[in-house]
Amino acid sequence: MNVYYTYGRVKGDSKKDEQTIYVRLFYGRNKIQVKASTQLTIRKHGWNFKKGEDADVVDLAKKQIPPQDLENFKNIKQRLSDIRVHLKNEFRKLMLSREHNSFSQIQWNDWARAQLGSALFQGQKQTESTTKFLRKRENIRRIEPSSSINLDAKTPEGPIDAKWTNHKNKMKLVAPNNRPKIDVIVVGTGLAGASAAASLGEMGYNVKCFCFQDSPRRAHSIAAQGGINAAKNYQNDGDSIYRLFYDTIKGGDYRSREGNVYRLAEVSVSIIDQCVAQGVPFARDYGGLLDNRSFGGVQVRRTFYAAGQTGQQLLLGAYSALSRQIGLGRVNMYNRHEMMDVVKIDGKARGIITRNLVTGDIDRHSAHAVVICTGGYGNVYFLSTNAMGSNASAAWKIHKKGALFANPCFVQIHPTCIPVHGTNQSKLTLMSESLRNSGRIWVPKNKEDAEAIRDGKLKPTEIPEEERDYYLERRYPAFGNLVPRDVASRAAKERCDVGHGIEANDTNEGVYLDFATEIKTKGKQVAFAQGDKTPTEEKTIELGKKWVEEKYGNLFQMYQQITDENPYETPMKIYPAVHYSMGGVWVDYNLQSTIPGCFVAGEANFSDHGANRLGASALMQGLADGYFVVPFTLANYLADDIRTGSISTDSKEFVDAENEVKSQINRLMNIKGTNSVDYFHKKLGVIMWNKVGMSRNKEGLQSAIGEIQVLREAFWKDVYIPGDADEMNAELEKALRVADLMELGQLMAVDALNRNESCGGHFREEYQDEEGETLRDDVNFKYVAAWEYVDADARNSVLHKEQLKYESIKIADRNYK
Amino acid sequence: MAAKNIDIILKVWRQKNTNAKGKIETYELSEVSTDSSFLEMLDQLNEKLIGEKETPITFDHDCREGICGSCSLYIDGRAHGPQTGNTTCQLHMRSFNNGDTIYIEPWRSKAFPIIKDLMVDRSAFDRIQQSGGFVSVNTSGNTLDANAIPITKDDADKSFEAATCIGCGACVASCKNSSAMLFVGAKVSQYSLLPQGQVEAKNRVQNMVRQMDKEGFGNCTNTGACEVECPKGISLENIARMNRDFLLSNISSDK
Ligand SMILES: Cc1cc2nc3c(=O)[nH]c(=O)nc-3n(C[C@H](O)[C@H](O)[C@H](O)COP(=O)(O)OP(=O)(O)OC[C@H]3O[C@@H](n4cnc5c(N)ncnc54)[C@H](O)[C@@H]3O)c2cc1C
Ligand code: SF4
Ligand code: FES
């Protein structure tokens, strides 16, 4: 027996200050469906009730309904009138309180939804049977979109190359003398957070900045290896702002917003100037000028780097700027503090609740605006290249409070990581994409050779040239080993799926990244440059190895430490791994989420990379957002707050939020089950990797959605967290994060299921051409899927679409052949 | 090399909080894969402890790739363990043998109070950086073009090498005087090797050294233990450079 309900705003209702919600209850079995509904309209100055159509929907007498069903239908009708009474009372109370006068569209919706929830589940006069079936979560099936959320990207008018300048000229400012009256919270100290906090502090705002590590310098941006893009065209190979913009849109498989991406390309140029001025020691050539390398998906050299530690150097640059502001007292830094929730007052973000990770104290912090820069959610897969602490909680908490979450299924699987080796493995290690400048990717042509290698009977160096399949060079001659990441990853999977994998792990998943050719070519060049035109083979190889060491020394060393193999002598083994999340909190052109006053920057937002991110563009985006975008768009928002005065943390909203956080923690601590947090996290990871990973299909996604649901319920019944909540408790920290990842993981599957096309990192097996390339559907899916939170079950989330418009770029197939 | 499993005995420093008294506890752990990293071995121990409803061991870690500088274990009397040139998280169990007894302690220094078990408070490093470890350029992006001032490759490379310090504190932990000279020297050198860092060079070195002394780090007596244990191979040259800068700034500073 199934009972469904749906609700939403009635279509065609366009008046801004009017909300109509309807409730329909369905009951069905054996192809018999009965339904009953009620409809309510709320206006700011009164309300209106329609009784609904329950009486005449179905002529029961005409259908042969078994008596027991008839009984249930009566119950439904009874239930509906209970709901109606409950809602009516609540409306009346609200109208009398006049609170609703300040309600925004979103708040109306929140309110209606909350009331409906309590009416459905806690209505007083329930009969035994109705309570039973209505309480069951699984029985709730569909909720129609409440179209009241208006997704306005707020992209400025005008030609693409003038949008940002025009916008900057028009935006409101906050005068220097007013800035000290305004408090801003920045959560996160990666490239986005550190640069935003430093800039805002320098402009004169009161900034509070938070990170969960023991120092802002340890944010995960530190681990980025390869480099940062900028359209400087120092190499004179035809680069330009337009080309960087074009490459990024194309690389993202036409699923990102033109205006934002153009701005990113535009400000990229200033980033390099800024960093050099801060003393970031980028790699230079012998003439003393900045050196560049090339990354996947492009045909120019625009990537600036500092050996294989570009992220470290850039972050330390931003950290130095932040440290300067902390020293000057303009930024208050809270290390080892985790944001637990956002606090909304009158619909606006006005603060956060944090947990001091050392003492367990729960604290309230107020501000006029909140900037979330908390990084990506790759750890939903358990094994990823992200740091152990990387998490989605801050983003997820604001999502639960009204910020839409966009394109959650767009995740980047990076082609060159060290393959999985064992069950106790805690994370995967990236081998920078820059290696694909010099390395050639291959597997044995013959499956027998692959098998012999796995069995340890054959060495890769023993396989002759003609027995090797350099499959990227074969399939994509124009870009070769430098195709974009999603393409390279899938190609590796394809080879391993048909039995050519060379790694002796459970799944035989691994391919070679070989430097032998490069060592020879470069060795020869160096010898020639030194005047030796006939170098011996040994000499060439020796010089070549030196050359490689200078370029990639630390990566080779890292590889050797982990695998105990020497990549100068034998090819590296690599395999794709989860790396980056293109999806994230939906933001408009100003990087503001659908919660007013809550801005989101860096990897945590969805904005610039569409369905696939190009290498070296995340660092660019983080610094662009933090240094050059948020400081301006935030001022535009804060200009209305100069008279607000400081915000008290004693309000009901703060008290409620704090209590909510405390009760969630208590709930977790009191489960006292039998399994550790990692036990559940690993299980989640396996479901995600197998069914919502590199390639996806309808059946897999459907089953993932169900499996995650079951796992989440098990987690909340059976997790065991040792220790207490009022002390340093790493297990509790993990549990709080995993609880959110469970919900996010399910939403990713829901989103992937909804997107009936293949694009970028999202590969649906049903949508591919004969050669296994992605088949995008621009007619039906050229939109950003922005999901609205309803409850922990992501199947109930409501989809909103932001249609993408391409005015400056002709949308085309993505071809790297 | 094929992985194998080993059994080990761990002697681990346990301390409930900063003020509590700590002591070494003994744990036996079997079936540790030699392919596991040292921290994965500790994960395995923690999972076992959780299974036995014991309190797991607290330690700092995040990136597990040797770059964030979080991990900080004193293993068998050496900062970051028996190998040179790597961090605790990069250490693998293949460096140990079946039946080994391994001692694990936190960094020990007055300036790094213990928070819990193996986790210490290194915020003193942050405060040193805040006192002068930066170039006072505003964040507008309206600066010189990045290529306006060429920098010789040699200087750029040396500056980069100094800047690769991950702020882990192994230098302090392995110094018998708990001196932070290698860390501070590296930061001072990164800037003093670049034209952008010259303008404030004198004040920088003065301020950073003053803050370092205030934090309670000891003096440098040139024993060189720091250089040996530094996972990033930061060289003693940086200390010499800082000393030179410091002396120069004393002579010429108007303060
Ligand atoms: C191994 C690796 C290599 C990479 N290489 C490159 C590269 O070569 N080029 C490139 O462009 N990109 C690269 N990337 C991607 C890039 O590094 C990241 O996308 C980018 O650094 C993210 O920066 P961020 O500021 O958004 O977040 P992060 O740097 O992840 O920072 C997140 C911050 O938020 C804080 N935080 C998180 N949650 C909370 C909470 N609940 N409460 C309080 N604080 C919180 C953290 O403490 C941290 O300070 C790489 C990524 C990885 C994993
Ligand atoms: S100098 Fe070396 S040992 Fe000291 S903090 Fe830096 S990286 Fe660690
Ligand atoms: S955990 Fe980051 S350096 Fe060891």
PDB file of N, CA, C and O in Angstrom, chain A residues 202 213-215 217-218 232 234 273-274 279 288 290 312-313 319 324 336 388-389 424 426-427 561-562 673 676 727-728, chain B residues 16 40 47 53 60 62-65 68-70 86 90 94 116 122 126 138-139 141 145-147 151 163-165 167 190:
ATOM      1  N   GLU A 202      42.025  44.316   4.592  1.00  0.00           N
ATOM      2  CA  GLU A 202      42.762  45.480   4.132  1.00  0.00           C
ATOM      3  C   GLU A 202      41.841  46.641   3.764  1.00  0.00           C
ATOM      4  O   GLU A 202      42.162  47.802   3.983  1.00  0.00           O
ATOM      5  N   GLN A 213      41.937  23.493  10.353  1.00  0.00           N
ATOM      6  CA  GLN A 213      43.310  23.073  10.620  1.00  0.00           C
ATOM      7  C   GLN A 213      43.915  23.921  11.740  1.00  0.00           C
ATOM      8  O   GLN A 213      43.327  24.905  12.161  1.00  0.00           O
ATOM      9  N   ASP A 214      45.146  23.566  12.150  1.00  0.00           N
ATOM     10  CA  ASP A 214      45.767  24.327  13.228  1.00  0.00           C
ATOM     11  C   ASP A 214      46.371  25.631  12.743  1.00  0.00           C
ATOM     12  O   ASP A 214      46.781  26.455  13.535  1.00  0.00           O
ATOM     13  N   SER A 215      46.431  25.816  11.422  1.00  0.00           N
ATOM     14  CA  SER A 215      46.929  27.075  10.890  1.00  0.00           C
ATOM     15  C   SER A 215      46.292  27.303   9.524  1.00  0.00           C
ATOM     16  O   SER A 215      46.069  26.352   8.779  1.00  0.00           O
ATOM     17  N   ARG A 217      47.589  28.239   6.987  1.00  0.00           N
ATOM     18  CA  ARG A 217      48.497  27.849   5.913  1.00  0.00           C
ATOM     19  C   ARG A 217      48.322  26.395   5.492  1.00  0.00           C
ATOM     20  O   ARG A 217      48.897  25.966   4.499  1.00  0.00           O
ATOM     21  N   ARG A 218      47.552  25.608   6.236  1.00  0.00           N
ATOM     22  CA  ARG A 218      47.448  24.197   5.906  1.00  0.00           C
ATOM     23  C   ARG A 218      46.178  23.846   5.114  1.00  0.00           C
ATOM     24  O   ARG A 218      45.881  22.677   4.909  1.00  0.00           O
ATOM     25  N   LYS A 232      48.338  35.648 -19.923  1.00  0.00           N
ATOM     26  CA  LYS A 232      49.371  36.680 -20.056  1.00  0.00           C
ATOM     27  C   LYS A 232      49.981  36.701 -21.457  1.00  0.00           C
ATOM     28  O   LYS A 232      50.563  37.707 -21.867  1.00  0.00           O
ATOM     29  N   TYR A 234      52.733  35.536 -22.335  1.00  0.00           N
ATOM     30  CA  TYR A 234      54.178  35.800 -22.287  1.00  0.00           C
ATOM     31  C   TYR A 234      54.929  34.955 -23.303  1.00  0.00           C
ATOM     32  O   TYR A 234      56.023  35.294 -23.724  1.00  0.00           O
ATOM     33  N   ASP A 273      50.404  39.155 -11.490  1.00  0.00           N
ATOM     34  CA  ASP A 273      51.062  40.386 -11.035  1.00  0.00           C
ATOM     35  C   ASP A 273      51.028  40.467  -9.508  1.00  0.00           C
ATOM     36  O   ASP A 273      52.026  40.751  -8.851  1.00  0.00           O
ATOM     37  N   GLN A 274      49.836  40.214  -8.967  1.00  0.00           N
ATOM     38  CA  GLN A 274      49.646  40.297  -7.527  1.00  0.00           C
ATOM     39  C   GLN A 274      50.579  39.323  -6.790  1.00  0.00           C
ATOM     40  O   GLN A 274      51.248  39.697  -5.830  1.00  0.00           O
ATOM     41  N   GLY A 279      55.827  38.277  -3.537  1.00  0.00           N
ATOM     42  CA  GLY A 279      57.013  37.454  -3.301  1.00  0.00           C
ATOM     43  C   GLY A 279      56.800  35.978  -3.521  1.00  0.00           C
ATOM     44  O   GLY A 279      57.492  35.156  -2.923  1.00  0.00           O
ATOM     45  N   GLY A 288      65.529  35.310 -16.600  1.00  0.00           N
ATOM     46  CA  GLY A 288      64.962  35.945 -15.411  1.00  0.00           C
ATOM     47  C   GLY A 288      63.472  36.198 -15.516  1.00  0.00           C
ATOM     48  O   GLY A 288      62.862  36.785 -14.609  1.00  0.00           O
ATOM     49  N   LEU A 290      59.325  34.928 -16.252  1.00  0.00           N
ATOM     50  CA  LEU A 290      58.500  33.825 -15.778  1.00  0.00           C
ATOM     51  C   LEU A 290      58.376  32.729 -16.834  1.00  0.00           C
ATOM     52  O   LEU A 290      58.211  33.009 -18.020  1.00  0.00           O
ATOM     53  N   GLN A 312      51.161  25.302  -3.018  1.00  0.00           N
ATOM     54  CA  GLN A 312      51.834  25.686  -1.780  1.00  0.00           C
ATOM     55  C   GLN A 312      52.314  27.131  -1.865  1.00  0.00           C
ATOM     56  O   GLN A 312      52.062  27.940  -0.971  1.00  0.00           O
ATOM     57  N   GLN A 313      52.988  27.469  -2.951  1.00  0.00           N
ATOM     58  CA  GLN A 313      53.543  28.805  -3.044  1.00  0.00           C
ATOM     59  C   GLN A 313      52.458  29.872  -3.121  1.00  0.00           C
ATOM     60  O   GLN A 313      52.567  30.936  -2.522  1.00  0.00           O
ATOM     61  N   TYR A 319      48.451  33.447   2.381  1.00  0.00           N
ATOM     62  CA  TYR A 319      48.578  33.340   3.843  1.00  0.00           C
ATOM     63  C   TYR A 319      49.423  34.486   4.394  1.00  0.00           C
ATOM     64  O   TYR A 319      49.143  35.027   5.463  1.00  0.00           O
ATOM     65  N   ARG A 324      49.469  39.280   7.545  1.00  0.00           N
ATOM     66  CA  ARG A 324      49.711  40.708   7.721  1.00  0.00           C
ATOM     67  C   ARG A 324      48.483  41.378   8.334  1.00  0.00           C
ATOM     68  O   ARG A 324      48.584  42.165   9.274  1.00  0.00           O
ATOM     69  N   ARG A 336      41.443  25.844  14.146  1.00  0.00           N
ATOM     70  CA  ARG A 336      40.792  24.702  14.800  1.00  0.00           C
ATOM     71  C   ARG A 336      39.363  25.029  15.222  1.00  0.00           C
ATOM     72  O   ARG A 336      38.935  24.735  16.343  1.00  0.00           O
ATOM     73  N   MET A 388      42.461  14.663   4.187  1.00  0.00           N
ATOM     74  CA  MET A 388      41.580  13.873   5.036  1.00  0.00           C
ATOM     75  C   MET A 388      40.439  14.708   5.604  1.00  0.00           C
ATOM     76  O   MET A 388      39.338  14.221   5.790  1.00  0.00           O
ATOM     77  N   GLY A 389      40.716  15.960   5.894  1.00  0.00           N
ATOM     78  CA  GLY A 389      39.696  16.795   6.541  1.00  0.00           C
ATOM     79  C   GLY A 389      38.766  17.493   5.563  1.00  0.00           C
ATOM     80  O   GLY A 389      37.774  18.102   5.985  1.00  0.00           O
ATOM     81  N   ASN A 424      43.473  -0.843   3.681  1.00  0.00           N
ATOM     82  CA  ASN A 424      43.651   0.153   4.738  1.00  0.00           C
ATOM     83  C   ASN A 424      44.010   1.519   4.187  1.00  0.00           C
ATOM     84  O   ASN A 424      44.341   2.424   4.919  1.00  0.00           O
ATOM     85  N   SER A 426      44.029   5.166   2.992  1.00  0.00           N
ATOM     86  CA  SER A 426      43.211   6.266   3.499  1.00  0.00           C
ATOM     87  C   SER A 426      42.986   7.345   2.463  1.00  0.00           C
ATOM     88  O   SER A 426      42.054   8.126   2.563  1.00  0.00           O
ATOM     89  N   LYS A 427      43.863   7.420   1.480  1.00  0.00           N
ATOM     90  CA  LYS A 427      43.664   8.443   0.456  1.00  0.00           C
ATOM     91  C   LYS A 427      44.455   8.095  -0.798  1.00  0.00           C
ATOM     92  O   LYS A 427      45.266   7.177  -0.790  1.00  0.00           O
ATOM     93  N   GLN A 561      58.404   7.101  -2.922  1.00  0.00           N
ATOM     94  CA  GLN A 561      58.118   6.862  -1.509  1.00  0.00           C
ATOM     95  C   GLN A 561      56.877   6.004  -1.320  1.00  0.00           C
ATOM     96  O   GLN A 561      56.806   5.159  -0.444  1.00  0.00           O
ATOM     97  N   ILE A 562      55.881   6.252  -2.141  1.00  0.00           N
ATOM     98  CA  ILE A 562      54.624   5.545  -1.950  1.00  0.00           C
ATOM     99  C   ILE A 562      54.673   4.136  -2.530  1.00  0.00           C
ATOM    100  O   ILE A 562      54.205   3.186  -1.921  1.00  0.00           O
ATOM    101  N   GLY A 673      26.534   3.017  18.909  1.00  0.00           N
ATOM    102  CA  GLY A 673      26.329   1.780  18.155  1.00  0.00           C
ATOM    103  C   GLY A 673      27.570   0.907  18.150  1.00  0.00           C
ATOM    104  O   GLY A 673      28.358   0.913  19.109  1.00  0.00           O
ATOM    105  N   SER A 676      32.487   2.023  13.500  1.00  0.00           N
ATOM    106  CA  SER A 676      33.166   3.314  13.489  1.00  0.00           C
ATOM    107  C   SER A 676      32.663   4.178  12.334  1.00  0.00           C
ATOM    108  O   SER A 676      32.019   3.690  11.402  1.00  0.00           O
ATOM    109  N   GLU A 727      35.514  17.825  24.232  1.00  0.00           N
ATOM    110  CA  GLU A 727      36.972  17.702  24.178  1.00  0.00           C
ATOM    111  C   GLU A 727      37.384  17.534  22.725  1.00  0.00           C
ATOM    112  O   GLU A 727      36.547  17.398  21.846  1.00  0.00           O
ATOM    113  N   MET A 728      38.688  17.563  22.482  1.00  0.00           N
ATOM    114  CA  MET A 728      39.190  17.253  21.151  1.00  0.00           C
ATOM    115  C   MET A 728      38.724  15.842  20.801  1.00  0.00           C
ATOM    116  O   MET A 728      39.024  14.894  21.508  1.00  0.00           O
TER     117      MET A 728
ATOM    118  N   LYS B  16      45.667  13.317  28.088  1.00  0.00           N
ATOM    119  CA  LYS B  16      44.269  13.684  27.845  1.00  0.00           C
ATOM    120  C   LYS B  16      44.098  15.122  27.389  1.00  0.00           C
ATOM    121  O   LYS B  16      43.301  15.428  26.513  1.00  0.00           O
ATOM    122  N   GLU B  40      48.453   5.387   8.117  1.00  0.00           N
ATOM    123  CA  GLU B  40      47.441   4.350   7.887  1.00  0.00           C
ATOM    124  C   GLU B  40      47.561   3.253   8.933  1.00  0.00           C
ATOM    125  O   GLU B  40      46.563   2.665   9.359  1.00  0.00           O
ATOM    126  N   GLU B  47      41.155   2.156  14.615  1.00  0.00           N
ATOM    127  CA  GLU B  47      39.954   1.360  14.328  1.00  0.00           C
ATOM    128  C   GLU B  47      39.851   0.214  15.337  1.00  0.00           C
ATOM    129  O   GLU B  47      38.775  -0.105  15.828  1.00  0.00           O
ATOM    130  N   LYS B  53      36.151  -0.203  22.164  1.00  0.00           N
ATOM    131  CA  LYS B  53      35.574   0.909  22.941  1.00  0.00           C
ATOM    132  C   LYS B  53      36.626   1.649  23.762  1.00  0.00           C
ATOM    133  O   LYS B  53      36.378   2.102  24.877  1.00  0.00           O
ATOM    134  N   ASP B  60      47.797  15.052  14.575  1.00  0.00           N
ATOM    135  CA  ASP B  60      47.502  15.996  13.496  1.00  0.00           C
ATOM    136  C   ASP B  60      47.864  15.396  12.141  1.00  0.00           C
ATOM    137  O   ASP B  60      48.920  14.777  11.995  1.00  0.00           O
ATOM    138  N   ASP B  62      46.549  15.938   7.657  1.00  0.00           N
ATOM    139  CA  ASP B  62      45.499  16.369   6.731  1.00  0.00           C
ATOM    140  C   ASP B  62      45.780  15.921   5.307  1.00  0.00           C
ATOM    141  O   ASP B  62      45.123  15.017   4.807  1.00  0.00           O
ATOM    142  N   CYS B  63      46.828  16.486   4.671  1.00  0.00           N
ATOM    143  CA  CYS B  63      47.011  16.201   3.245  1.00  0.00           C
ATOM    144  C   CYS B  63      47.499  14.781   2.985  1.00  0.00           C
ATOM    145  O   CYS B  63      47.188  14.176   1.975  1.00  0.00           O
ATOM    146  N   ARG B  64      48.297  14.269   3.897  1.00  0.00           N
ATOM    147  CA  ARG B  64      48.936  12.953   3.742  1.00  0.00           C
ATOM    148  C   ARG B  64      49.748  12.846   2.454  1.00  0.00           C
ATOM    149  O   ARG B  64      49.850  11.780   1.852  1.00  0.00           O
ATOM    150  N   GLU B  65      50.287  13.961   1.995  1.00  0.00           N
ATOM    151  CA  GLU B  65      51.199  13.913   0.850  1.00  0.00           C
ATOM    152  C   GLU B  65      52.465  14.702   1.135  1.00  0.00           C
ATOM    153  O   GLU B  65      53.192  15.048   0.216  1.00  0.00           O
ATOM    154  N   CYS B  68      51.255  19.741   3.637  1.00  0.00           N
ATOM    155  CA  CYS B  68      50.520  20.699   4.478  1.00  0.00           C
ATOM    156  C   CYS B  68      51.246  20.984   5.776  1.00  0.00           C
ATOM    157  O   CYS B  68      51.015  22.004   6.418  1.00  0.00           O
ATOM    158  N   GLY B  69      52.128  20.073   6.187  1.00  0.00           N
ATOM    159  CA  GLY B  69      52.881  20.294   7.417  1.00  0.00           C
ATOM    160  C   GLY B  69      52.113  19.972   8.683  1.00  0.00           C
ATOM    161  O   GLY B  69      52.541  20.304   9.778  1.00  0.00           O
ATOM    162  N   SER B  70      50.960  19.315   8.559  1.00  0.00           N
ATOM    163  CA  SER B  70      50.190  18.992   9.758  1.00  0.00           C
ATOM    164  C   SER B  70      50.850  17.893  10.579  1.00  0.00           C
ATOM    165  O   SER B  70      50.965  17.989  11.794  1.00  0.00           O
ATOM    166  N   ASN B  86      61.636  13.146   4.409  1.00  0.00           N
ATOM    167  CA  ASN B  86      60.187  12.994   4.268  1.00  0.00           C
ATOM    168  C   ASN B  86      59.433  13.235   5.562  1.00  0.00           C
ATOM    169  O   ASN B  86      60.009  13.270   6.644  1.00  0.00           O
ATOM    170  N   GLN B  90      54.532  10.533   4.864  1.00  0.00           N
ATOM    171  CA  GLN B  90      55.157   9.883   3.699  1.00  0.00           C
ATOM    172  C   GLN B  90      55.950   8.643   4.084  1.00  0.00           C
ATOM    173  O   GLN B  90      56.437   7.909   3.219  1.00  0.00           O
ATOM    174  N   ARG B  94      57.110  -0.189   5.214  1.00  0.00           N
ATOM    175  CA  ARG B  94      58.188  -1.045   4.729  1.00  0.00           C
ATOM    176  C   ARG B  94      59.529  -0.646   5.331  1.00  0.00           C
ATOM    177  O   ARG B  94      60.506  -1.367   5.206  1.00  0.00           O
ATOM    178  N   LYS B 116      46.632  17.302  22.935  1.00  0.00           N
ATOM    179  CA  LYS B 116      46.140  15.987  23.332  1.00  0.00           C
ATOM    180  C   LYS B 116      47.014  14.930  22.672  1.00  0.00           C
ATOM    181  O   LYS B 116      47.354  15.075  21.488  1.00  0.00           O
ATOM    182  N   ARG B 122      51.065  24.691  17.464  1.00  0.00           N
ATOM    183  CA  ARG B 122      52.179  25.358  16.795  1.00  0.00           C
ATOM    184  C   ARG B 122      51.842  26.790  16.392  1.00  0.00           C
ATOM    185  O   ARG B 122      52.439  27.334  15.468  1.00  0.00           O
ATOM    186  N   ASP B 126      52.621  30.815  13.472  1.00  0.00           N
ATOM    187  CA  ASP B 126      51.723  31.795  12.839  1.00  0.00           C
ATOM    188  C   ASP B 126      52.041  33.208  13.328  1.00  0.00           C
ATOM    189  O   ASP B 126      52.073  34.157  12.547  1.00  0.00           O
ATOM    190  N   ASN B 138      49.373  45.947  -1.230  1.00  0.00           N
ATOM    191  CA  ASN B 138      47.934  45.766  -1.050  1.00  0.00           C
ATOM    192  C   ASN B 138      47.414  44.747  -2.059  1.00  0.00           C
ATOM    193  O   ASN B 138      48.136  44.317  -2.948  1.00  0.00           O
ATOM    194  N   THR B 139      46.152  44.359  -1.888  1.00  0.00           N
ATOM    195  CA  THR B 139      45.654  43.218  -2.668  1.00  0.00           C
ATOM    196  C   THR B 139      44.869  43.647  -3.905  1.00  0.00           C
ATOM    197  O   THR B 139      44.069  42.896  -4.435  1.00  0.00           O
ATOM    198  N   GLY B 141      45.756  44.121  -6.970  1.00  0.00           N
ATOM    199  CA  GLY B 141      46.139  43.611  -8.284  1.00  0.00           C
ATOM    200  C   GLY B 141      46.738  44.693  -9.163  1.00  0.00           C
ATOM    201  O   GLY B 141      47.294  44.411 -10.222  1.00  0.00           O
ATOM    202  N   ASP B 145      53.602  44.880 -13.733  1.00  0.00           N
ATOM    203  CA  ASP B 145      53.457  43.652 -14.496  1.00  0.00           C
ATOM    204  C   ASP B 145      54.441  42.616 -13.944  1.00  0.00           C
ATOM    205  O   ASP B 145      55.566  42.944 -13.563  1.00  0.00           O
ATOM    206  N   ALA B 146      53.976  41.388 -13.925  1.00  0.00           N
ATOM    207  CA  ALA B 146      54.760  40.341 -13.283  1.00  0.00           C
ATOM    208  C   ALA B 146      56.148  40.185 -13.882  1.00  0.00           C
ATOM    209  O   ALA B 146      57.072  39.733 -13.208  1.00  0.00           O
ATOM    210  N   ASN B 147      56.317  40.548 -15.131  1.00  0.00           N
ATOM    211  CA  ASN B 147      57.624  40.395 -15.768  1.00  0.00           C
ATOM    212  C   ASN B 147      58.430  41.690 -15.789  1.00  0.00           C
ATOM    213  O   ASN B 147      59.467  41.770 -16.449  1.00  0.00           O
ATOM    214  N   ILE B 151      64.208  38.390 -12.505  1.00  0.00           N
ATOM    215  CA  ILE B 151      64.921  37.883 -11.336  1.00  0.00           C
ATOM    216  C   ILE B 151      65.777  36.726 -11.817  1.00  0.00           C
ATOM    217  O   ILE B 151      65.266  35.839 -12.514  1.00  0.00           O
ATOM    218  N   ALA B 163      61.258  28.763   0.352  1.00  0.00           N
ATOM    219  CA  ALA B 163      59.808  28.877   0.537  1.00  0.00           C
ATOM    220  C   ALA B 163      59.109  27.527   0.593  1.00  0.00           C
ATOM    221  O   ALA B 163      57.915  27.459   0.848  1.00  0.00           O
ATOM    222  N   THR B 164      59.859  26.443   0.350  1.00  0.00           N
ATOM    223  CA  THR B 164      59.190  25.143   0.401  1.00  0.00           C
ATOM    224  C   THR B 164      59.003  24.632   1.829  1.00  0.00           C
ATOM    225  O   THR B 164      58.427  23.570   2.035  1.00  0.00           O
ATOM    226  N   CYS B 165      59.488  25.371   2.813  1.00  0.00           N
ATOM    227  CA  CYS B 165      59.264  24.997   4.224  1.00  0.00           C
ATOM    228  C   CYS B 165      57.767  24.806   4.452  1.00  0.00           C
ATOM    229  O   CYS B 165      56.961  25.623   4.039  1.00  0.00           O
ATOM    230  N   GLY B 167      56.409  24.399   7.489  1.00  0.00           N
ATOM    231  CA  GLY B 167      55.983  24.854   8.823  1.00  0.00           C
ATOM    232  C   GLY B 167      55.602  23.729   9.761  1.00  0.00           C
ATOM    233  O   GLY B 167      54.699  23.861  10.580  1.00  0.00           O
ATOM    234  N   GLN B 190      63.482  33.633   1.887  1.00  0.00           N
ATOM    235  CA  GLN B 190      62.612  33.656   0.708  1.00  0.00           C
ATOM    236  C   GLN B 190      62.437  35.095   0.225  1.00  0.00           C
ATOM    237  O   GLN B 190      62.558  35.380  -0.960  1.00  0.00           O
TER     238      GLN B 190
END
